[in-house]
CSV table of C-alpha atoms in Angstrom, one decimal:
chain,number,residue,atom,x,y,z
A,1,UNK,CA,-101.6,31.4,-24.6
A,2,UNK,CA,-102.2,27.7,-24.9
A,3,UNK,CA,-99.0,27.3,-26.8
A,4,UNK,CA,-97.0,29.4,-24.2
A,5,UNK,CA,-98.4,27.2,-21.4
A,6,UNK,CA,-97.4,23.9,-23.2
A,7,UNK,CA,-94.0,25.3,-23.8
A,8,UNK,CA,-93.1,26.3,-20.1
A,9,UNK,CA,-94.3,22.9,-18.8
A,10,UNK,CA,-92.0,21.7,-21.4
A,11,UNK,CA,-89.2,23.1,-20.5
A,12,UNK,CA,-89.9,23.1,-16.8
A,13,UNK,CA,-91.0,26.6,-15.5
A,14,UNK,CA,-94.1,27.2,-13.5
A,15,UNK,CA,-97.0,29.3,-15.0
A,16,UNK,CA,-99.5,31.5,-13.2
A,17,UNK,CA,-102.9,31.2,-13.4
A,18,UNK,CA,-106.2,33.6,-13.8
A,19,UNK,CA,-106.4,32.8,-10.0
A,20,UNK,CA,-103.0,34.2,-9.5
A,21,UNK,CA,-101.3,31.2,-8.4
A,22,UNK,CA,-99.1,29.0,-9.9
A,23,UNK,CA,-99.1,25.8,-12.0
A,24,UNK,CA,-97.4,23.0,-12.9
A,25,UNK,CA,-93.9,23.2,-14.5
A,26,UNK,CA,-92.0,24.9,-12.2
A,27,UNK,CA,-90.2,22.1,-10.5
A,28,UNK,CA,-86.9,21.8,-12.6
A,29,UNK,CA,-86.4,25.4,-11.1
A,30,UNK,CA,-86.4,24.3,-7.5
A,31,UNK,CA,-84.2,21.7,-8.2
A,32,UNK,CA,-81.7,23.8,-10.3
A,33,UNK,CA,-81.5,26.2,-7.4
A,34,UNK,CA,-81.0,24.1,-4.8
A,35,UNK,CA,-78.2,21.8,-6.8
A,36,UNK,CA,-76.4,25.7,-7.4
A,37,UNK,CA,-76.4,26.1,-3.6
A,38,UNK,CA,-75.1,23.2,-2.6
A,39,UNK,CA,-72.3,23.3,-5.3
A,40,UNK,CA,-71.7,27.2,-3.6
A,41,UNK,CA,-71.5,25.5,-0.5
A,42,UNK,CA,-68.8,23.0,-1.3
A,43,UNK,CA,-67.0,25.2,-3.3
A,44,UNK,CA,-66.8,27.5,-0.5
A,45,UNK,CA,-65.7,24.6,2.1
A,46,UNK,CA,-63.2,23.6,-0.6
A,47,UNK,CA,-61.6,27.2,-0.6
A,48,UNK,CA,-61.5,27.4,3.2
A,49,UNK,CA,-59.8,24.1,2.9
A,50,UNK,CA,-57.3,25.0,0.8
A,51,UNK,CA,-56.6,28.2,3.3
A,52,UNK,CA,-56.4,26.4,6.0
A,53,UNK,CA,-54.4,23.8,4.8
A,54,UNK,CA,-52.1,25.8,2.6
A,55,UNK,CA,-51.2,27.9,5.2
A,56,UNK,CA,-48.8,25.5,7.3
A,57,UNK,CA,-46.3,23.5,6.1
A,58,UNK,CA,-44.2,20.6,8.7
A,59,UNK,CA,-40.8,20.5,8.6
A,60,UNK,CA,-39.1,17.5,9.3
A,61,UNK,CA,-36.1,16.8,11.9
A,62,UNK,CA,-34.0,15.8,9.0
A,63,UNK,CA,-35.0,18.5,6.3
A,64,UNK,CA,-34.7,22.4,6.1
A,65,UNK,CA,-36.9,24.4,3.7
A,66,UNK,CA,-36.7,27.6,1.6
A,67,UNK,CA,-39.6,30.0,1.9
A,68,UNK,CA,-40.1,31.9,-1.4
A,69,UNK,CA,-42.2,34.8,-1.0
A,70,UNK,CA,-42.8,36.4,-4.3
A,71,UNK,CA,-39.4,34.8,-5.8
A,72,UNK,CA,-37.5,36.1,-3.1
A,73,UNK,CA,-36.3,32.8,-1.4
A,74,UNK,CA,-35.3,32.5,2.8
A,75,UNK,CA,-34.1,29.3,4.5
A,76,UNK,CA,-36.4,27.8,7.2
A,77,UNK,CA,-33.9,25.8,9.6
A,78,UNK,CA,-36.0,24.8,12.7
A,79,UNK,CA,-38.2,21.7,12.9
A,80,UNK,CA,-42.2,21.5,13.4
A,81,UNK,CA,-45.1,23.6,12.1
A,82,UNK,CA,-44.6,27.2,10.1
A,83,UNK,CA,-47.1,28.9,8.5
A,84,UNK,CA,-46.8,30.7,5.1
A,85,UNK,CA,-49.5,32.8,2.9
A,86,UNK,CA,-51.5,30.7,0.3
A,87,UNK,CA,-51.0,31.9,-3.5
A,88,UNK,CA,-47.9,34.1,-2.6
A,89,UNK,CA,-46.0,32.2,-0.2
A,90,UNK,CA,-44.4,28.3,-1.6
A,91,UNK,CA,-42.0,25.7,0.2
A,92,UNK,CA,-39.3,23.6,-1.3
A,93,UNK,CA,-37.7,21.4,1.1
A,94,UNK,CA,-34.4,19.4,1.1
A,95,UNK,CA,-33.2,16.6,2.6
A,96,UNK,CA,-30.4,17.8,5.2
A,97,UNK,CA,-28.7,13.8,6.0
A,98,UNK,CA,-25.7,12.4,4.8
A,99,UNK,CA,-26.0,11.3,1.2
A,100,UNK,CA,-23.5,9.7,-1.2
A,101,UNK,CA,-23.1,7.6,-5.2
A,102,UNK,CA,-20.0,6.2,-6.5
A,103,UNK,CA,-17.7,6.7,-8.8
A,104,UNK,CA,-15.9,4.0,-10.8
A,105,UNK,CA,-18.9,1.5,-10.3
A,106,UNK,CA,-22.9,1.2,-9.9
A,107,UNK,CA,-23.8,1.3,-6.6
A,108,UNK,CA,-27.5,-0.1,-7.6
A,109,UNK,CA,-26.2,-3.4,-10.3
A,110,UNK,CA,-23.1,-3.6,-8.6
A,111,UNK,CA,-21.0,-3.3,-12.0
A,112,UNK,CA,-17.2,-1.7,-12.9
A,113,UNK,CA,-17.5,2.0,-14.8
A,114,UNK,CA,-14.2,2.0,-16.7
A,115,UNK,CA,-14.8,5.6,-18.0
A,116,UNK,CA,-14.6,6.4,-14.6
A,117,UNK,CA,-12.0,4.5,-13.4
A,118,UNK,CA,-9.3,4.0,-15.5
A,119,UNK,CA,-7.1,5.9,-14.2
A,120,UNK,CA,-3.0,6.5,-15.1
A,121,UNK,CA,-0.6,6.6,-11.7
A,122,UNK,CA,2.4,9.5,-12.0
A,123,UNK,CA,5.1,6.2,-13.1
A,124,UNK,CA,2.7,5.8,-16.1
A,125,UNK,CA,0.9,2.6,-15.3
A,126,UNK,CA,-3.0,1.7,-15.1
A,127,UNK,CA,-5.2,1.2,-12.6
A,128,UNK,CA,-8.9,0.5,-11.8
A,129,UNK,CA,-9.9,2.7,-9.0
A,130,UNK,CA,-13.5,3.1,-7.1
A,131,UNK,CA,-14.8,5.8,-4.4
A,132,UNK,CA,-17.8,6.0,-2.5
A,133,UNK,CA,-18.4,10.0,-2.0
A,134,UNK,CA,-20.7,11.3,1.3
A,135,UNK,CA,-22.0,14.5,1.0
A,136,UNK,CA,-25.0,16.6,2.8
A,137,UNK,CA,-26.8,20.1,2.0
A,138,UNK,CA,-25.2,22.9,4.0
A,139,UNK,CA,-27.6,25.9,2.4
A,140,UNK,CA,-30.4,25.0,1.3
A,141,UNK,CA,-31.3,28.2,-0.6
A,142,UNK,CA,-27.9,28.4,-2.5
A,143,UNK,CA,-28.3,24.2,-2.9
A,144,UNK,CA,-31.8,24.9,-4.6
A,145,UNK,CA,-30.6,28.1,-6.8
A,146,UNK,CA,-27.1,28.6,-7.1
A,147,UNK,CA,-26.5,26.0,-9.4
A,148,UNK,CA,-29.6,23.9,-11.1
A,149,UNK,CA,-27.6,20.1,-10.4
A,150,UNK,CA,-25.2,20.5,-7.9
A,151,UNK,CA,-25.2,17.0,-6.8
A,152,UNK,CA,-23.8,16.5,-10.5
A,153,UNK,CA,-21.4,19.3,-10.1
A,154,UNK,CA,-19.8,17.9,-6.9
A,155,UNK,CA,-19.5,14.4,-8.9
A,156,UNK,CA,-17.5,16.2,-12.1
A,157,UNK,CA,-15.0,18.1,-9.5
A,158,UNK,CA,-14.5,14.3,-7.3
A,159,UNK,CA,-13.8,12.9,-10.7
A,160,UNK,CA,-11.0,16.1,-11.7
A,161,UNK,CA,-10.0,15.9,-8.0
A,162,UNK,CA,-8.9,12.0,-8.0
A,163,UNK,CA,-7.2,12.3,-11.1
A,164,UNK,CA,-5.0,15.1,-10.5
A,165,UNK,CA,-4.2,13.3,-7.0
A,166,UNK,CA,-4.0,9.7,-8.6
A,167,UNK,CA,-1.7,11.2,-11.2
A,168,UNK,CA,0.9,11.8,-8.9
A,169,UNK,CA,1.2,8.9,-6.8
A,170,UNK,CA,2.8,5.4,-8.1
A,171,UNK,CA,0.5,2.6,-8.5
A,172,UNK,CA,2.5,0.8,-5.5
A,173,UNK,CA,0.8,3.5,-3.4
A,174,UNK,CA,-2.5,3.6,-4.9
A,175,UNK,CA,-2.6,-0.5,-4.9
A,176,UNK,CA,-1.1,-0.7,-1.3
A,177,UNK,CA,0.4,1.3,1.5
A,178,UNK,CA,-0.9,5.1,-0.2
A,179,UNK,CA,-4.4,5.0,0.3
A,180,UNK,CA,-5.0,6.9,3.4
A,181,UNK,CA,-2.9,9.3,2.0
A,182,UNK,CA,-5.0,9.6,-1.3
A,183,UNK,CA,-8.1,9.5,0.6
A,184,UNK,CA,-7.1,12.9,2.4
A,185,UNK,CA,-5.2,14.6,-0.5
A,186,UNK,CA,-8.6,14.2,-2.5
A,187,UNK,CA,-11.0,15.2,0.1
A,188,UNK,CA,-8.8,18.7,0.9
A,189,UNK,CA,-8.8,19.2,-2.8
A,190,UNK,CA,-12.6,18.5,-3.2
A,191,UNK,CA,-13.3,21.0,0.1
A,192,UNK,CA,-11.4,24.0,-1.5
A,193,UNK,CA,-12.9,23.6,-5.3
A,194,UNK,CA,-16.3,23.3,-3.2
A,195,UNK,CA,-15.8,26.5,-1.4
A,196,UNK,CA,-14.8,28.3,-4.4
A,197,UNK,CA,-18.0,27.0,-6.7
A,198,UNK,CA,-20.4,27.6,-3.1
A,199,UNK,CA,-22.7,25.3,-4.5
A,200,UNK,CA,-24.3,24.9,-0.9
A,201,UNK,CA,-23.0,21.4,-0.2
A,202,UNK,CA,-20.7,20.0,1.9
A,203,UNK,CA,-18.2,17.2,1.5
A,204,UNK,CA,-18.5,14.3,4.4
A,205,UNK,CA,-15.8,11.9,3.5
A,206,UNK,CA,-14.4,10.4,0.5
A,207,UNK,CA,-13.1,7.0,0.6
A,208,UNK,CA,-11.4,4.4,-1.9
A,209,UNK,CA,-13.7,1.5,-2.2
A,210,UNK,CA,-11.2,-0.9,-4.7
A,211,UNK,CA,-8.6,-0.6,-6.7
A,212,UNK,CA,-6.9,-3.4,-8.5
A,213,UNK,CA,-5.1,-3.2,-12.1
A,214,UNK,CA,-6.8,-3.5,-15.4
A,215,UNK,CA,-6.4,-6.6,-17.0
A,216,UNK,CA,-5.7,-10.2,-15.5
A,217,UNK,CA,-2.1,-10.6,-16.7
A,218,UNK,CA,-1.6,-7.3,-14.7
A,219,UNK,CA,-3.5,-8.6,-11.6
A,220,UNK,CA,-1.2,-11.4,-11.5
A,221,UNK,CA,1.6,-9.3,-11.7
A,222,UNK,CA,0.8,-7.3,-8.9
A,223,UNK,CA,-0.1,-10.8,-7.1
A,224,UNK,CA,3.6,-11.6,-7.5
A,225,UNK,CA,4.9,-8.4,-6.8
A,226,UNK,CA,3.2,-8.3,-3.8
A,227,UNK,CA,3.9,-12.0,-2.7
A,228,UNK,CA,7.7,-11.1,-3.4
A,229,UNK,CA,7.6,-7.9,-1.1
A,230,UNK,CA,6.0,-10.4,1.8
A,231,UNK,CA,8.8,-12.5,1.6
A,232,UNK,CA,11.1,-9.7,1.7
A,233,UNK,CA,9.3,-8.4,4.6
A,234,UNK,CA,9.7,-12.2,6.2
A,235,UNK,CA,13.3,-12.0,5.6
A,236,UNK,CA,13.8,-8.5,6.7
A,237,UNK,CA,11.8,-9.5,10.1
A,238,UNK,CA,14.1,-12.9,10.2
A,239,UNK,CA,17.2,-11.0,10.0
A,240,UNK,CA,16.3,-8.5,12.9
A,241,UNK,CA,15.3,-11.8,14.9
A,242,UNK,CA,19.0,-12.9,13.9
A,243,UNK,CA,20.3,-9.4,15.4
A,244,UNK,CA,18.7,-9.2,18.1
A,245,UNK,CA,20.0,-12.1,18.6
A,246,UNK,CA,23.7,-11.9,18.0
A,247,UNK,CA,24.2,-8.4,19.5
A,248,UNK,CA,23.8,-9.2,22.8
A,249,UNK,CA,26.1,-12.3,22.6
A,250,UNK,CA,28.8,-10.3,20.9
A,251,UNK,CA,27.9,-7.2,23.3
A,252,UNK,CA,29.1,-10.0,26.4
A,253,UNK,CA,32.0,-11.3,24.3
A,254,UNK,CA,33.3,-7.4,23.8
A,255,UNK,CA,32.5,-6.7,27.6
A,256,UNK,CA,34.4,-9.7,28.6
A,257,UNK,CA,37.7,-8.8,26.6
A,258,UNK,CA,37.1,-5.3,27.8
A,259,UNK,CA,37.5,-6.2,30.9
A,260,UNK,CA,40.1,-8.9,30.9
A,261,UNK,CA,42.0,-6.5,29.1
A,262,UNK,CA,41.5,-3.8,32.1
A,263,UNK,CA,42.6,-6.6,34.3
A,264,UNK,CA,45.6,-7.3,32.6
A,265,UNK,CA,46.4,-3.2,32.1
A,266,UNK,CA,45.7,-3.3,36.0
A,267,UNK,CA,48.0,-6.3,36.4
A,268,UNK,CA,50.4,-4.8,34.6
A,269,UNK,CA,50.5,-1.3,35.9
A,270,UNK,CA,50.8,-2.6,39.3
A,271,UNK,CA,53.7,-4.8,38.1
A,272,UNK,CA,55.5,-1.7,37.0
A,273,UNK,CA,54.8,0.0,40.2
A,274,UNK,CA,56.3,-2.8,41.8
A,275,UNK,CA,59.4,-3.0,39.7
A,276,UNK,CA,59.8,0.5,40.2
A,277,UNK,CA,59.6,0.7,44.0
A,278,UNK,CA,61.8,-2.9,44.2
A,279,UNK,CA,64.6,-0.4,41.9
A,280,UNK,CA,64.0,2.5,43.9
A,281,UNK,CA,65.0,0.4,47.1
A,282,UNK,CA,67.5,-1.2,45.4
A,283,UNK,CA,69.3,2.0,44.3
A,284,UNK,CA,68.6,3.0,47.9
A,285,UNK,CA,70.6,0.0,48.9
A,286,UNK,CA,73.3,1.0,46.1
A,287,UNK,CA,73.7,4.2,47.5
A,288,UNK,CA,74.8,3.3,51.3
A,289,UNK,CA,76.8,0.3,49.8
A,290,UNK,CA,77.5,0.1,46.1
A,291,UNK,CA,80.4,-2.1,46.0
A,292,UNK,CA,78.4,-4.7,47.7
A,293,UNK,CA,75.1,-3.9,46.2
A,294,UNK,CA,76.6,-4.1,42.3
A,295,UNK,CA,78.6,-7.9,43.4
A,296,UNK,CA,75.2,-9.0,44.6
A,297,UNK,CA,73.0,-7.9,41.5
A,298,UNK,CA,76.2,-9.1,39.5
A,299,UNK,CA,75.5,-12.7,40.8
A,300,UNK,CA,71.9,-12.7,41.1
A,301,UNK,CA,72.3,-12.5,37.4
A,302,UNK,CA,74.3,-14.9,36.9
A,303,UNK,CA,72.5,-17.4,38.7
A,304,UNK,CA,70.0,-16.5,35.7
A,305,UNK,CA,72.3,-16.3,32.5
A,306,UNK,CA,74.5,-18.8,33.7
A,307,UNK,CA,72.9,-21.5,36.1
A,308,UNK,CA,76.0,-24.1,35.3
A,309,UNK,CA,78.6,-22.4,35.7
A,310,UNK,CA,80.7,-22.6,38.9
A,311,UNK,CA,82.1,-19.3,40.7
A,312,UNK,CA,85.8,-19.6,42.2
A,313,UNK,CA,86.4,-16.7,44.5
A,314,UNK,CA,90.0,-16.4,44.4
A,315,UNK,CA,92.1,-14.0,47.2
A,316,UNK,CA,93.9,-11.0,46.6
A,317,UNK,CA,97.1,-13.2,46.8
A,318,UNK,CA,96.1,-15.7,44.2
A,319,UNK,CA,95.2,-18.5,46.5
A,320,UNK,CA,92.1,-20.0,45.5
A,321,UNK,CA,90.3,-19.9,49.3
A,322,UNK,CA,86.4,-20.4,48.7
A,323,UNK,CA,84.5,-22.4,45.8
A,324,UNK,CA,80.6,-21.5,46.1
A,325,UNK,CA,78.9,-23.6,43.3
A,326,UNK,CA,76.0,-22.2,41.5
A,327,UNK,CA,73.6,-24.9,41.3
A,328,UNK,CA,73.9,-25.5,45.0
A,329,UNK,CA,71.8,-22.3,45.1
A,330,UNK,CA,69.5,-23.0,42.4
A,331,UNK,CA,69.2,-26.7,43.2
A,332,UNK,CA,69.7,-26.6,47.1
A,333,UNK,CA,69.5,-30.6,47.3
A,334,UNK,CA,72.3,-31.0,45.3
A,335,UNK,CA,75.8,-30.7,47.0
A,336,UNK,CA,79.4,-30.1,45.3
A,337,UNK,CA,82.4,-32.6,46.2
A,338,UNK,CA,84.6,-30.0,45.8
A,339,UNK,CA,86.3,-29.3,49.1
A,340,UNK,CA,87.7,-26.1,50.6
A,341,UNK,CA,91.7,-25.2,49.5
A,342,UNK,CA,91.1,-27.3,46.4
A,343,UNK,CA,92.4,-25.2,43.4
A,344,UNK,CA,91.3,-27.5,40.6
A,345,UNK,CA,87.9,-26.8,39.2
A,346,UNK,CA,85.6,-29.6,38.4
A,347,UNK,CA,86.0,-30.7,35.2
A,348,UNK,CA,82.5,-32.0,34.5
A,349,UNK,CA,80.7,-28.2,35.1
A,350,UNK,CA,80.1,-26.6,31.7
A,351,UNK,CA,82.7,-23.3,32.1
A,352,UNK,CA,84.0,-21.4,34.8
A,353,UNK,CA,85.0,-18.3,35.7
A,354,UNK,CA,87.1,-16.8,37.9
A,355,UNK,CA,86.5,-13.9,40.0
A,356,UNK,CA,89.3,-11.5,41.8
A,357,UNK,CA,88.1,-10.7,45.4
A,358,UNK,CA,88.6,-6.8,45.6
């Protein structure tokens, strides 16, 4: 009995007396019972804790979420506070704003990629080329499950997209004038291989960040090619300043021998008319008196072959009667010193001619 007694003290139980009450050693059982309530208590507080807390989930303006209820997943689009079952329900958000990474260079160090791009242009030649892609998650669910990285997916088809594009442009374009062109020709080609693999992204924009030749002896190539096509340009601009120019100086040169030319034409048309209606009333005249009429146009044109000669006008009976010399007409302040009856013709005029009277 003695050694029971020492033994529950020992280990910490109470024992009961003869009297029926008990005795020391049972303290370390009151204290063991009340530490396993208190450890019932915040185990119970910690549960209700997790419940309440598990139970709601926040979505963000700028994220969407996928609800999977016993692996079965649905997208959660609208903003603020949802509420899912604990143990069976779980959330996996994603980030729904524009995101992008490079190609042909590190973003982060700043550094050239030449794996990514080198690049060969359609008339065989090198070139250096870097993008910048945008992208943003369309689906979430189909972002999360349909492919397990297909951030990295969209970055392999950019890379087979701007090669097949770059391939068939010459490395003028792709250095100069063609990149607006290559940006969109990549981007469409991007959007259809993205709707095919409906990874659950969508492509934002794709644009060309650099692109210079490989090597510095082909840099300064291009430098001089380019330098040359500026001074073509210069020259080509120069001789459309020259033109523009010129043509309207020679435009007023051809209008002015247009018209002087009309003006002669005129001038000459109305001569003609004139002629003719001076012939017409000289035939008029020739008509009511032609014997007249033809000794008058005879001597008219004499006075213009022959403008030294002198006329005798000899009769019908051979006597020389009336001497009317020419220049007296054409030089009316000259007079003749012939005298009427005389039948000797001057011997100083040039030639004469004798007329019969009819």
């Amino acid at each position: 009995m003695m050694n029971d007694s020492w033994r529950n003290k020992h280990n910490g139980f109470q024992t009961m007396g003869p009297d029926g009450n008990w005795h020391k050693g049972g303290g370390i059982l009151k204290a063991r019972r009340s530490t396993g309530k208190i450890l019932g208590i915040l185990a119970l507080v910690a549960v209700v804790l997790i419940l309440i807390f598990g139970s709601t989930y926040q979505i963000r303006e700028q994220e969407q979420a996928v609800l999977i209820t016993l692996g079965q997943a649905q997208a959660v689009t609208e903003p603020g506070l949802h509420f899912k079952i604990p143990f069976v329900q779980r959330v996996r958000k994603v980030n729904t704003t524009i995101q992008g990474f490079s190609i042909g260079y590190d973003s982060n160090s700043n550094t050239s990629s030449a794996d990514e791009s080198l690049m060969i242009t359609s008339d065989y030649n090198f070139v250096n080329v870097d993008f910048f892609v945008e992208y943003r998650y369309s689906d979430p669910v189909k972002a999360l499950y349909a492919s397990r990285d297909p951030v990295n997916i969209l970055k392999n088809v950019s890379q087979s997209c701007i090669r097949a594009v770059i391939s068939s442009y010459t490395v003028d374009d792709v250095l100069t004038t063609g990149k607006n062109e290559i940006q969109a020709a990549i981007k469409s080609l991007i959007v259809e291989q993205l709707e095919q693999q409906d990874l659950g992204l969508q492509l934002v924009n794709i644009t060309i960040q650099d692109s210079e030749p490989p090597t510095v002896e082909v840099m300064e190539a291009f430098k001089a090619v380019e330098t040359a096509k500026q001074g073509k340009e210069t020259a080509l601009n120069n001789a459309n300043k020259y033109r523009n120019e010129q043509l309207p100086k020679a435009q007023a040169k051809v209008d002015g021998i247009i018209k002087d030319a009309e003006a002669q034409k005129t001038e000459r048309i109305n001569e003609a008319t004139a002629q003719v209606a001076r012939f017409n009333a000289m035939y008029e005249e020739y008509v009511k008196n032609p014997i007249v009429t033809r000794q008058r146009m005879f001597f008219e044109a004499m006075e213009e072959v022959l403008p030294g000669l002198k006329v005798i006008i000899e009769s019908p009976s051979g006597d020389m009667q009336t001497i009317y010399p020419i220049d007296s007409f054409t030089n009316p302040g000259q007079s003749d010193s012939t005298a009427e009856g005389t039948t000797t013709p001057d011997t100083n005029s040039q030639d004469a001619s004798v007329i019969d009277q009819e």
